[in-house]
PDB file of C-alpha atoms in Angstrom:
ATOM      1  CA  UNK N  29     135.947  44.119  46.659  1.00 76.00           C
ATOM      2  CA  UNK N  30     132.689  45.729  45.137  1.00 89.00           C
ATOM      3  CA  UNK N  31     132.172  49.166  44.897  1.00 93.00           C
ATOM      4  CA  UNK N  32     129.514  51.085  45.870  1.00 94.00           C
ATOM      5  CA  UNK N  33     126.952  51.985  43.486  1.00 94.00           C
ATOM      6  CA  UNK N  34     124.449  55.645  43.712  1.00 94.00           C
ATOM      7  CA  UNK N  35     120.727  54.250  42.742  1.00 91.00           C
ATOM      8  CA  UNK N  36     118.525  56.842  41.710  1.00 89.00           C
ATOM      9  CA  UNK N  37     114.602  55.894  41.700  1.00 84.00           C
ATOM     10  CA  UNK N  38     111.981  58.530  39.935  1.00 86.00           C
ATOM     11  CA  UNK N  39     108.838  57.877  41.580  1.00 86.00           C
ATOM     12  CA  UNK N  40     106.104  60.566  40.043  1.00 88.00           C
ATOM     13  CA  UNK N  41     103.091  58.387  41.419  1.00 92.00           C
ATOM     14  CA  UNK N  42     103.970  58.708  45.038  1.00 90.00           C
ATOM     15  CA  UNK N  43     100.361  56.492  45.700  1.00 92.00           C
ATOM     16  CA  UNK N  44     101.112  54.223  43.607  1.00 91.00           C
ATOM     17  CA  UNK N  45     105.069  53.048  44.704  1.00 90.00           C
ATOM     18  CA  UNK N  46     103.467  52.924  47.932  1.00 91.00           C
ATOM     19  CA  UNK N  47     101.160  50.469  47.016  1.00 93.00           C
ATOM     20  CA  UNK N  48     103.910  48.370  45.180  1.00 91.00           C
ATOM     21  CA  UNK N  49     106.184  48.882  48.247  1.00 91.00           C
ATOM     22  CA  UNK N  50     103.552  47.693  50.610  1.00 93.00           C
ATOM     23  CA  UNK N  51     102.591  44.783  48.138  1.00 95.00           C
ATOM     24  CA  UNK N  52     106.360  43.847  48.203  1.00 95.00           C
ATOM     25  CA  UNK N  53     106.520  43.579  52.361  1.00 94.00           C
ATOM     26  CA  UNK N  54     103.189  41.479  52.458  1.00 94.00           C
ATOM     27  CA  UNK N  55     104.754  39.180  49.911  1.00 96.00           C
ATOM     28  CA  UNK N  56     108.246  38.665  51.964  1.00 96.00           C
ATOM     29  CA  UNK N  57     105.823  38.823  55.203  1.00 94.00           C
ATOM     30  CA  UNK N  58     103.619  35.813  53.630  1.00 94.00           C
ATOM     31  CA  UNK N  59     106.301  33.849  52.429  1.00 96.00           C
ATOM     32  CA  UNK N  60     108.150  33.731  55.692  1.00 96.00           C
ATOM     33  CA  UNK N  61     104.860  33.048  57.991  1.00 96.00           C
ATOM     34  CA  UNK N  62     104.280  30.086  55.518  1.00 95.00           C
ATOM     35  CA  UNK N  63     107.309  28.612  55.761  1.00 96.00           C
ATOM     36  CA  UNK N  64     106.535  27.835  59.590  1.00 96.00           C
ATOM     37  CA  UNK N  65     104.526  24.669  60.979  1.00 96.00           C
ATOM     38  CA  UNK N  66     100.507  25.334  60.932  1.00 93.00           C
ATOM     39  CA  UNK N  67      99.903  25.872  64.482  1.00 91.00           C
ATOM     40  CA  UNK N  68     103.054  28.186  64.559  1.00 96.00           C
ATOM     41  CA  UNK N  69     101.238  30.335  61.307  1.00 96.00           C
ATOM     42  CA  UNK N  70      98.440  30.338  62.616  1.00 94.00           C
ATOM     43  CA  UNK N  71      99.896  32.192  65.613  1.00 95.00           C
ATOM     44  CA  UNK N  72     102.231  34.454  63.613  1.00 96.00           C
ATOM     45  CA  UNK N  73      99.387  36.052  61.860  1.00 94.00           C
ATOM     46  CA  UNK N  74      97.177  36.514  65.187  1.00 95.00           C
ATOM     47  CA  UNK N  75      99.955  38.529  66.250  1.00 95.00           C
ATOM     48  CA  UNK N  76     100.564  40.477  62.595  1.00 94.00           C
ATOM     49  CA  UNK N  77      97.163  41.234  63.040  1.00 94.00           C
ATOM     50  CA  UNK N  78      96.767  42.597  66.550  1.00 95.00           C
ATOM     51  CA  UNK N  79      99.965  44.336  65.995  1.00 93.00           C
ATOM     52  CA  UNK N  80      98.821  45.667  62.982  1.00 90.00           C
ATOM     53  CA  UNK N  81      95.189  46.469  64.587  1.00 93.00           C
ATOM     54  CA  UNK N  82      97.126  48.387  67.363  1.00 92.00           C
ATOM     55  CA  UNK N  83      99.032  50.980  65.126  1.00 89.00           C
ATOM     56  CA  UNK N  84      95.968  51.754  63.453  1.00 88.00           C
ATOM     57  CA  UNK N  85      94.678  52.383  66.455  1.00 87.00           C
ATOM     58  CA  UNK N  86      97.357  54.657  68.169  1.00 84.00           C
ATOM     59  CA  UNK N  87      97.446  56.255  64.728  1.00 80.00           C
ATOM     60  CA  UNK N  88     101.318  55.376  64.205  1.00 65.00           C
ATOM     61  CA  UNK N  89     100.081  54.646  60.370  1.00 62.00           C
ATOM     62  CA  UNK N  90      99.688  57.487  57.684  1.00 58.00           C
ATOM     63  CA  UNK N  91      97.707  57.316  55.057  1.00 52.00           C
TER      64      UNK N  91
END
């Protein structure tokens, strides 16, 4: 059985591992969407992007 490991990350740049981190999702994001049918992407990012256009507007993302 594995054992359990204790990661430790320094992250001075708070900005900057944010950016990476939010890079990171976009990536696994893209590659799933594009492993769909056309019409089926196509309508996967109309909803990412409403979603998306909705929490920015009820201010559920921080800058």
């Amino acid at each position: 059985m594995a054992q359990p490991i204790e990661v430790v990350v320094n992250i001075p740049d708070k900005e900057y591992a944010a950016k990476l981190m939010s890079r990171a999702i976009a990536d696994i994001i893209e590659g799933r969407i594009n492993k769909l049918p056309l019409e089926q992407r196509e309508k996967a990012y109309e909803i990412l992007i409403n979603e998306l256009r909705k929490s920015i507007k009820e201010g559920d993302c921080s800058d």
